[in-house]
Amino acid sequence: MISRRATLGMFVCSFVGEFSIAHADETEPFTAAAFETAQKSGKSILVDIWASWCPTCKAQGAILERLQKDERFADFVVLRVDFDKQVDIVQSFGAQMQSTLLVFKGTNEVHRSAGETDPAAIKALLLKALFYTTCPSSCCQCREGVGEGKAVER
């Protein structure tokens, strides 16, 4: 017999699921609406430009699946762009190839990588979004040529 609490939990999950965006423990197909929602909320976002026939993409997918279990990445929004079917989106990101990973913090692109299959490098890519901030004009890095308002890792 299903308890009232379990029934209520299933109801709430089914209702909330219709309005949520993918987090690190799940990947969702890219939509402009999901991307915009994540950007407006200031979330860390991974855009995975992927092709089903791509062996590099499959290797990246296995690495990302393992990394998604790391609690540091629990709030990451993961959106997958189909390289072959979403050509306009691929072009809008300026990606030249499948197996491109783009990391955003809110509306700012923090870093991108193409063809990377080293787990440590992909982990470092994701960490860049967690520690991203906008540089204030008085910091030493601005005086060193990074420039006011430019992205700086902290």
Backbone as JSON Lines, residues from 0, in Angstrom:
{"i":0,"aa":"M","n":[0.84,-1.18,0.0],"ca":[0.0,0.0,0.0],"c":[0.89,1.25,0.0]}
{"i":1,"aa":"I","n":[0.52,2.22,-0.77],"ca":[1.28,3.46,-0.86],"c":[0.8,4.43,0.22]}
{"i":2,"aa":"S","n":[1.75,4.98,0.97],"ca":[1.39,5.9,2.04],"c":[0.94,7.24,1.47]}
{"i":3,"aa":"R","n":[0.26,8.01,2.3],"ca":[-0.17,9.36,1.89],"c":[1.04,10.23,1.57]}
{"i":4,"aa":"R","n":[2.09,10.09,2.35],"ca":[3.3,10.9,2.15],"c":[3.92,10.57,0.78]}
{"i":5,"aa":"A","n":[4.0,9.3,0.43],"ca":[4.57,8.9,-0.87],"c":[3.69,9.41,-2.01]}
{"i":6,"aa":"T","n":[2.37,9.32,-1.84],"ca":[1.45,9.81,-2.86],"c":[1.6,11.31,-3.05]}
{"i":7,"aa":"L","n":[1.68,12.04,-1.95],"ca":[1.87,13.49,-2.02],"c":[3.21,13.82,-2.69]}
{"i":8,"aa":"G","n":[4.23,13.09,-2.33],"ca":[5.56,13.3,-2.92],"c":[5.54,13.1,-4.43]}
{"i":9,"aa":"M","n":[4.88,12.05,-4.89],"ca":[4.8,11.79,-6.33],"c":[4.02,12.9,-7.03]}
{"i":10,"aa":"F","n":[2.95,13.39,-6.41],"ca":[2.16,14.46,-6.98],"c":[2.98,15.74,-7.12]}
{"i":11,"aa":"V","n":[3.67,16.1,-6.05],"ca":[4.48,17.32,-6.06],"c":[5.59,17.21,-7.1]}
{"i":12,"aa":"C","n":[6.26,16.06,-7.15],"ca":[7.35,15.88,-8.13],"c":[6.84,15.97,-9.56]}
{"i":13,"aa":"S","n":[5.68,15.4,-9.82],"ca":[5.15,15.45,-11.18],"c":[4.75,16.88,-11.54]}
{"i":14,"aa":"F","n":[4.25,17.63,-10.6],"ca":[3.85,19.01,-10.85],"c":[5.07,19.91,-11.03]}
{"i":15,"aa":"V","n":[6.02,19.81,-10.12],"ca":[7.21,20.66,-10.16],"c":[8.05,20.34,-11.39]}
{"i":16,"aa":"G","n":[8.11,19.07,-11.79],"ca":[8.93,18.66,-12.92],"c":[8.59,19.39,-14.2]}
{"i":17,"aa":"E","n":[7.36,19.81,-14.34],"ca":[6.96,20.51,-15.56],"c":[7.58,21.89,-15.67]}
{"i":18,"aa":"F","n":[8.03,22.44,-14.56],"ca":[8.54,23.81,-14.57],"c":[10.02,23.89,-14.25]}
{"i":19,"aa":"S","n":[10.68,22.77,-14.08],"ca":[12.07,22.81,-13.68],"c":[13.0,22.74,-14.89]}
{"i":20,"aa":"I","n":[14.27,23.04,-14.63],"ca":[15.3,22.9,-15.64],"c":[16.28,21.84,-15.17]}
{"i":21,"aa":"A","n":[17.04,21.26,-16.09],"ca":[17.94,20.17,-15.73],"c":[19.05,20.65,-14.84]}
{"i":22,"aa":"H","n":[19.33,19.87,-13.83],"ca":[20.45,20.15,-12.95],"c":[21.5,19.1,-13.17]}
{"i":23,"aa":"A","n":[22.62,19.22,-12.46],"ca":[23.79,18.41,-12.74],"c":[23.52,16.91,-12.75]}
{"i":24,"aa":"D","n":[22.54,16.46,-12.03],"ca":[22.29,15.02,-12.02],"c":[21.42,14.58,-13.19]}
{"i":25,"aa":"E","n":[21.1,15.5,-14.1],"ca":[20.32,15.17,-15.28],"c":[20.71,16.1,-16.42]}
{"i":26,"aa":"T","n":[20.5,15.66,-17.64],"ca":[20.79,16.46,-18.82],"c":[19.5,16.63,-19.58]}
{"i":27,"aa":"E","n":[19.29,17.83,-20.08],"ca":[18.05,18.11,-20.82],"c":[18.42,18.66,-22.18]}
{"i":28,"aa":"P","n":[17.61,18.39,-23.19],"ca":[17.88,18.98,-24.51],"c":[17.84,20.51,-24.41]}
{"i":29,"aa":"F","n":[18.72,21.15,-25.15],"ca":[18.81,22.6,-25.12],"c":[17.53,23.22,-25.68]}
{"i":30,"aa":"T","n":[17.0,24.19,-24.95],"ca":[15.95,25.07,-25.47],"c":[16.34,26.48,-25.07]}
{"i":31,"aa":"A","n":[15.97,27.43,-25.88],"ca":[16.28,28.82,-25.57],"c":[15.64,29.23,-24.24]}
{"i":32,"aa":"A","n":[14.44,28.73,-23.97],"ca":[13.74,29.08,-22.73],"c":[14.48,28.56,-21.51]}
{"i":33,"aa":"A","n":[14.95,27.31,-21.55],"ca":[15.67,26.75,-20.41],"c":[16.99,27.48,-20.2]}
{"i":34,"aa":"F","n":[17.67,27.81,-21.28],"ca":[18.94,28.53,-21.2],"c":[18.73,29.92,-20.6]}
{"i":35,"aa":"E","n":[17.71,30.62,-21.09],"ca":[17.42,31.96,-20.58],"c":[17.03,31.93,-19.11]}
{"i":36,"aa":"T","n":[16.24,30.95,-18.71],"ca":[15.84,30.82,-17.31],"c":[17.07,30.61,-16.42]}
{"i":37,"aa":"A","n":[17.95,29.73,-16.84],"ca":[19.17,29.45,-16.07],"c":[20.06,30.69,-16.01]}
{"i":38,"aa":"Q","n":[20.18,31.4,-17.12],"ca":[20.99,32.62,-17.14],"c":[20.43,33.68,-16.19]}
{"i":39,"aa":"K","n":[19.13,33.89,-16.26],"ca":[18.51,34.91,-15.41],"c":[18.64,34.59,-13.93]}
{"i":40,"aa":"S","n":[18.69,33.3,-13.61],"ca":[18.81,32.91,-12.2],"c":[20.26,32.92,-11.73]}
{"i":41,"aa":"G","n":[21.19,33.22,-12.63],"ca":[22.6,33.31,-12.24],"c":[23.26,31.96,-12.03]}
{"i":42,"aa":"K","n":[22.66,30.9,-12.55],"ca":[23.17,29.54,-12.35],"c":[24.46,29.31,-13.13]}
{"i":43,"aa":"S","n":[25.2,28.29,-12.69],"ca":[26.3,27.75,-13.47],"c":[25.67,26.83,-14.51]}
{"i":44,"aa":"I","n":[26.08,26.99,-15.77],"ca":[25.45,26.27,-16.88],"c":[26.52,25.58,-17.71]}
{"i":45,"aa":"L","n":[26.27,24.33,-18.05],"ca":[27.11,23.62,-19.01],"c":[26.27,23.39,-20.26]}
{"i":46,"aa":"V","n":[26.74,23.88,-21.39],"ca":[26.11,23.6,-22.67],"c":[27.01,22.59,-23.37]}
{"i":47,"aa":"D","n":[26.46,21.42,-23.62],"ca":[27.19,20.29,-24.2],"c":[26.74,20.13,-25.65]}
{"i":48,"aa":"I","n":[27.62,20.49,-26.6],"ca":[27.3,20.34,-28.02],"c":[27.75,18.94,-28.43]}
{"i":49,"aa":"W","n":[26.78,18.11,-28.75],"ca":[26.95,16.67,-28.8],"c":[26.38,16.08,-30.08]}
{"i":50,"aa":"A","n":[26.98,14.98,-30.53],"ca":[26.43,14.24,-31.66],"c":[26.44,12.76,-31.29]}
{"i":51,"aa":"S","n":[25.38,12.06,-31.65],"ca":[25.23,10.65,-31.27],"c":[26.3,9.76,-31.88]}
{"i":52,"aa":"W","n":[26.84,10.15,-33.02],"ca":[27.83,9.35,-33.73],"c":[29.26,9.67,-33.31]}
{"i":53,"aa":"C","n":[29.45,10.6,-32.41],"ca":[30.78,11.13,-32.07],"c":[31.4,10.35,-30.9]}
{"i":54,"aa":"P","n":[32.53,9.65,-31.11],"ca":[33.16,8.91,-30.02],"c":[33.71,9.83,-28.93]}
{"i":55,"aa":"T","n":[34.17,11.02,-29.3],"ca":[34.66,11.98,-28.3],"c":[33.51,12.44,-27.41]}
{"i":56,"aa":"C","n":[32.35,12.67,-28.01],"ca":[31.17,13.08,-27.24],"c":[30.77,11.99,-26.24]}
{"i":57,"aa":"K","n":[30.85,10.75,-26.67],"ca":[30.52,9.64,-25.78],"c":[31.5,9.57,-24.61]}
{"i":58,"aa":"A","n":[32.78,9.79,-24.89],"ca":[33.79,9.8,-23.82],"c":[33.51,10.95,-22.86]}
{"i":59,"aa":"Q","n":[33.21,12.13,-23.4],"ca":[32.88,13.27,-22.54],"c":[31.64,12.98,-21.71]}
{"i":60,"aa":"G","n":[30.64,12.34,-22.33],"ca":[29.41,12.02,-21.62],"c":[29.65,11.15,-20.41]}
{"i":61,"aa":"A","n":[30.52,10.16,-20.55],"ca":[30.84,9.28,-19.42],"c":[31.54,10.06,-18.31]}
{"i":62,"aa":"I","n":[32.43,10.96,-18.69],"ca":[33.14,11.79,-17.7],"c":[32.16,12.72,-17.0]}
{"i":63,"aa":"L","n":[31.3,13.36,-17.78],"ca":[30.32,14.28,-17.2],"c":[29.35,13.56,-16.28]}
{"i":64,"aa":"E","n":[28.98,12.35,-16.65],"ca":[28.08,11.57,-15.8],"c":[28.71,11.32,-14.43]}
{"i":65,"aa":"R","n":[30.0,11.0,-14.43],"ca":[30.69,10.79,-13.15],"c":[30.79,12.1,-12.36]}
{"i":66,"aa":"L","n":[31.12,13.18,-13.07],"ca":[31.26,14.47,-12.39],"c":[29.94,14.99,-11.85]}
{"i":67,"aa":"Q","n":[28.84,14.65,-12.5],"ca":[27.53,15.12,-12.06],"c":[27.15,14.59,-10.69]}
{"i":68,"aa":"K","n":[27.83,13.56,-10.25],"ca":[27.57,13.0,-8.92],"c":[28.31,13.75,-7.83]}
{"i":69,"aa":"D","n":[29.23,14.62,-8.21],"ca":[29.99,15.44,-7.26],"c":[29.06,16.55,-6.74]}
{"i":70,"aa":"E","n":[28.92,16.64,-5.43],"ca":[27.97,17.61,-4.85],"c":[28.32,19.06,-5.18]}
{"i":71,"aa":"R","n":[29.58,19.34,-5.52],"ca":[29.94,20.71,-5.91],"c":[29.2,21.15,-7.16]}
{"i":72,"aa":"F","n":[28.82,20.19,-7.98],"ca":[28.16,20.52,-9.24],"c":[26.65,20.3,-9.18]}
{"i":73,"aa":"A","n":[26.11,20.16,-7.99],"ca":[24.69,19.85,-7.82],"c":[23.76,20.91,-8.4]}
{"i":74,"aa":"D","n":[24.19,22.16,-8.41],"ca":[23.32,23.23,-8.93],"c":[23.6,23.58,-10.38]}
{"i":75,"aa":"F","n":[24.51,22.87,-11.02],"ca":[24.79,23.11,-12.44],"c":[23.57,22.77,-13.26]}
{"i":76,"aa":"V","n":[23.28,23.57,-14.25],"ca":[22.24,23.28,-15.24],"c":[22.97,22.72,-16.45]}
{"i":77,"aa":"V","n":[22.58,21.54,-16.91],"ca":[23.24,20.88,-18.02],"c":[22.27,20.8,-19.19]}
{"i":78,"aa":"L","n":[22.63,21.45,-20.29],"ca":[21.79,21.49,-21.49],"c":[22.57,20.91,-22.66]}
{"i":79,"aa":"R","n":[21.96,19.98,-23.37],"ca":[22.63,19.31,-24.49],"c":[22.08,19.82,-25.81]}
{"i":80,"aa":"V","n":[22.99,20.27,-26.67],"ca":[22.65,20.73,-28.02],"c":[22.97,19.6,-28.99]}
{"i":81,"aa":"D","n":[22.01,19.21,-29.81],"ca":[22.24,18.18,-30.83],"c":[22.92,18.85,-32.03]}
{"i":82,"aa":"F","n":[24.16,18.48,-32.26],"ca":[24.99,19.09,-33.3],"c":[24.34,19.0,-34.68]}
{"i":83,"aa":"D","n":[23.68,17.89,-34.96],"ca":[23.1,17.68,-36.29],"c":[21.71,18.28,-36.45]}
{"i":84,"aa":"K","n":[20.93,18.34,-35.39],"ca":[19.55,18.79,-35.48],"c":[19.34,20.24,-35.05]}
{"i":85,"aa":"Q","n":[20.26,20.79,-34.27],"ca":[20.11,22.16,-33.77],"c":[21.24,23.05,-34.31]}
{"i":86,"aa":"V","n":[21.4,23.01,-35.62],"ca":[22.5,23.71,-36.3],"c":[22.47,25.21,-36.0]}
{"i":87,"aa":"D","n":[21.29,25.8,-35.96],"ca":[21.19,27.24,-35.69],"c":[21.73,27.58,-34.31]}
{"i":88,"aa":"I","n":[21.5,26.73,-33.33],"ca":[22.0,26.97,-31.98],"c":[23.51,26.78,-31.93]}
{"i":89,"aa":"V","n":[23.99,25.73,-32.6],"ca":[25.44,25.5,-32.67],"c":[26.11,26.74,-33.24]}
{"i":90,"aa":"Q","n":[25.56,27.27,-34.32],"ca":[26.13,28.46,-34.96],"c":[26.03,29.68,-34.06]}
{"i":91,"aa":"S","n":[24.93,29.81,-33.32],"ca":[24.77,30.98,-32.45],"c":[25.83,31.0,-31.34]}
{"i":92,"aa":"F","n":[26.31,29.82,-30.94],"ca":[27.38,29.74,-29.94],"c":[28.76,29.86,-30.59]}
{"i":93,"aa":"G","n":[28.82,29.88,-31.91],"ca":[30.1,29.97,-32.6],"c":[30.92,28.69,-32.48]}
{"i":94,"aa":"A","n":[30.26,27.57,-32.23],"ca":[30.98,26.29,-32.11],"c":[31.32,25.77,-33.5]}
{"i":95,"aa":"Q","n":[32.52,25.3,-33.65],"ca":[32.97,24.78,-34.93],"c":[32.82,23.28,-35.06]}
{"i":96,"aa":"M","n":[32.62,22.6,-33.93],"ca":[32.56,21.14,-33.97],"c":[31.73,20.59,-32.82]}
{"i":97,"aa":"Q","n":[31.29,19.34,-33.0],"ca":[30.67,18.62,-31.91],"c":[31.74,18.41,-30.84]}
{"i":98,"aa":"S","n":[31.34,17.93,-29.7],"ca":[32.23,17.73,-28.54],"c":[32.75,19.06,-27.98]}
{"i":99,"aa":"T","n":[31.96,20.12,-28.17],"ca":[32.3,21.42,-27.59],"c":[31.51,21.58,-26.3]}
{"i":100,"aa":"L","n":[32.22,21.94,-25.25],"ca":[31.62,22.2,-23.94],"c":[31.76,23.69,-23.64]}
{"i":101,"aa":"L","n":[30.64,24.33,-23.33],"ca":[30.64,25.75,-22.99],"c":[30.13,25.9,-21.56]}
{"i":102,"aa":"V","n":[30.83,26.7,-20.79],"ca":[30.45,26.9,-19.39],"c":[30.1,28.37,-19.19]}
{"i":103,"aa":"F","n":[28.94,28.58,-18.59],"ca":[28.44,29.92,-18.31],"c":[28.2,30.08,-16.82]}
{"i":104,"aa":"K","n":[28.33,31.3,-16.35],"ca":[27.84,31.69,-15.03],"c":[26.86,32.81,-15.31]}
{"i":105,"aa":"G","n":[25.59,32.51,-15.15],"ca":[24.57,33.49,-15.52],"c":[24.67,33.78,-17.01]}
{"i":106,"aa":"T","n":[24.79,35.05,-17.34],"ca":[24.85,35.45,-18.75],"c":[26.27,35.49,-19.31]}
{"i":107,"aa":"N","n":[27.26,35.22,-18.48],"ca":[28.65,35.3,-18.91],"c":[29.21,33.94,-19.3]}
{"i":108,"aa":"E","n":[29.77,33.87,-20.51],"ca":[30.49,32.65,-20.88],"c":[31.84,32.7,-20.16]}
{"i":109,"aa":"V","n":[32.1,31.67,-19.38],"ca":[33.31,31.61,-18.57],"c":[34.45,30.96,-19.35]}
{"i":110,"aa":"H","n":[34.14,29.87,-20.03],"ca":[35.18,29.14,-20.75],"c":[34.52,28.16,-21.71]}
{"i":111,"aa":"R","n":[35.3,27.71,-22.7],"ca":[34.82,26.67,-23.6],"c":[35.97,25.75,-23.95]}
{"i":112,"aa":"S","n":[35.61,24.56,-24.35],"ca":[36.6,23.55,-24.7],"c":[36.03,22.69,-25.81]}
{"i":113,"aa":"A","n":[36.87,22.26,-26.75],"ca":[36.42,21.39,-27.83],"c":[37.31,20.15,-27.89]}
{"i":114,"aa":"G","n":[36.66,19.01,-27.89],"ca":[37.37,17.76,-28.05],"c":[38.11,17.27,-26.82]}
{"i":115,"aa":"E","n":[37.89,17.87,-25.68],"ca":[38.59,17.5,-24.45],"c":[38.04,16.21,-23.86]}
{"i":116,"aa":"T","n":[38.92,15.26,-23.55],"ca":[38.48,14.02,-22.92],"c":[39.28,13.7,-21.66]}
{"i":117,"aa":"D","n":[40.09,14.63,-21.2],"ca":[40.81,14.42,-19.95],"c":[39.88,14.77,-18.79]}
{"i":118,"aa":"P","n":[39.57,13.81,-17.91],"ca":[38.63,14.08,-16.81],"c":[39.04,15.27,-15.95]}
{"i":119,"aa":"A","n":[40.33,15.42,-15.68],"ca":[40.79,16.54,-14.84],"c":[40.55,17.88,-15.54]}
{"i":120,"aa":"A","n":[40.75,17.92,-16.85],"ca":[40.53,19.17,-17.6],"c":[39.04,19.52,-17.64]}
{"i":121,"aa":"I","n":[38.18,18.53,-17.81],"ca":[36.73,18.79,-17.84],"c":[36.26,19.24,-16.46]}
{"i":122,"aa":"K","n":[36.78,18.61,-15.42],"ca":[36.44,19.03,-14.05],"c":[36.88,20.48,-13.82]}
{"i":123,"aa":"A","n":[38.08,20.83,-14.27],"ca":[38.58,22.2,-14.12],"c":[37.69,23.18,-14.88]}
{"i":124,"aa":"L","n":[37.2,22.76,-16.04],"ca":[36.3,23.6,-16.83],"c":[35.04,23.92,-16.04]}
{"i":125,"aa":"L","n":[34.46,22.91,-15.4],"ca":[33.25,23.13,-14.6],"c":[33.54,23.99,-13.37]}
{"i":126,"aa":"L","n":[34.69,23.77,-12.76],"ca":[35.04,24.55,-11.57],"c":[35.18,26.04,-11.89]}
{"i":127,"aa":"K","n":[35.57,26.36,-13.12],"ca":[35.7,27.77,-13.5],"c":[34.39,28.53,-13.3]}
{"i":128,"aa":"A","n":[33.28,27.88,-13.58],"ca":[31.98,28.55,-13.4],"c":[31.66,28.75,-11.93]}
{"i":129,"aa":"L","n":[32.08,27.82,-11.09],"ca":[31.78,27.94,-9.66],"c":[32.53,29.1,-9.02]}
{"i":130,"aa":"F","n":[33.72,29.39,-9.51],"ca":[34.55,30.43,-8.9],"c":[34.63,31.69,-9.73]}
{"i":131,"aa":"Y","n":[33.73,31.83,-10.68],"ca":[33.71,32.99,-11.57],"c":[33.13,34.2,-10.86]}
{"i":132,"aa":"T","n":[33.73,35.35,-11.12],"ca":[33.19,36.61,-10.64],"c":[33.57,37.69,-11.64]}
{"i":133,"aa":"T","n":[32.92,38.83,-11.58],"ca":[33.27,39.95,-12.44],"c":[34.26,40.82,-11.68]}
{"i":134,"aa":"C","n":[35.3,41.18,-12.35],"ca":[36.41,41.91,-11.74],"c":[36.03,43.36,-11.47]}
{"i":135,"aa":"P","n":[36.21,43.85,-10.24],"ca":[35.99,45.27,-9.96],"c":[37.14,46.09,-10.53]}
{"i":136,"aa":"S","n":[36.89,47.34,-10.82],"ca":[37.89,48.17,-11.48],"c":[39.13,48.43,-10.64]}
{"i":137,"aa":"S","n":[39.07,48.24,-9.33],"ca":[40.22,48.57,-8.49],"c":[41.16,47.38,-8.24]}
{"i":138,"aa":"C","n":[40.86,46.21,-8.77],"ca":[41.73,45.07,-8.46],"c":[43.01,45.13,-9.28]}
{"i":139,"aa":"C","n":[44.03,44.46,-8.8],"ca":[45.34,44.49,-9.46],"c":[45.28,43.87,-10.85]}
{"i":140,"aa":"Q","n":[44.41,42.91,-11.08],"ca":[44.37,42.28,-12.39],"c":[43.83,43.24,-13.45]}
{"i":141,"aa":"C","n":[42.98,44.17,-13.06],"ca":[42.5,45.15,-14.02],"c":[43.65,46.06,-14.44]}
{"i":142,"aa":"R","n":[44.47,46.44,-13.49],"ca":[45.62,47.28,-13.81],"c":[46.63,46.52,-14.66]}
{"i":143,"aa":"E","n":[46.56,45.18,-14.64],"ca":[47.48,44.36,-15.42],"c":[46.93,44.04,-16.8]}
{"i":144,"aa":"G","n":[45.85,44.68,-17.19],"ca":[45.35,44.54,-18.55],"c":[44.14,43.64,-18.72]}
{"i":145,"aa":"V","n":[43.6,43.07,-17.64],"ca":[42.39,42.28,-17.8],"c":[41.24,43.2,-18.16]}
{"i":146,"aa":"G","n":[41.2,44.37,-17.56],"ca":[40.2,45.37,-17.91],"c":[38.99,45.35,-17.02]}
{"i":147,"aa":"E","n":[38.43,46.51,-16.8],"ca":[37.27,46.66,-15.95],"c":[36.09,45.85,-16.49]}
{"i":148,"aa":"G","n":[35.46,45.11,-15.58],"ca":[34.25,44.36,-15.94],"c":[34.52,43.07,-16.68]}
{"i":149,"aa":"K","n":[35.76,42.69,-16.84],"ca":[36.06,41.44,-17.54],"c":[36.02,40.27,-16.57]}
{"i":150,"aa":"A","n":[35.87,39.09,-17.11],"ca":[35.78,37.88,-16.28],"c":[37.14,37.55,-15.67]}
{"i":151,"aa":"V","n":[37.11,37.22,-14.4],"ca":[38.33,36.83,-13.69],"c":[38.0,35.65,-12.8]}
{"i":152,"aa":"E","n":[38.88,34.68,-12.76],"ca":[38.7,33.57,-11.81],"c":[39.19,34.02,-10.45]}
{"i":153,"aa":"R","n":[38.49,33.61,-9.43],"ca":[38.91,33.91,-8.05],"c":[39.12,32.62,-7.33]}
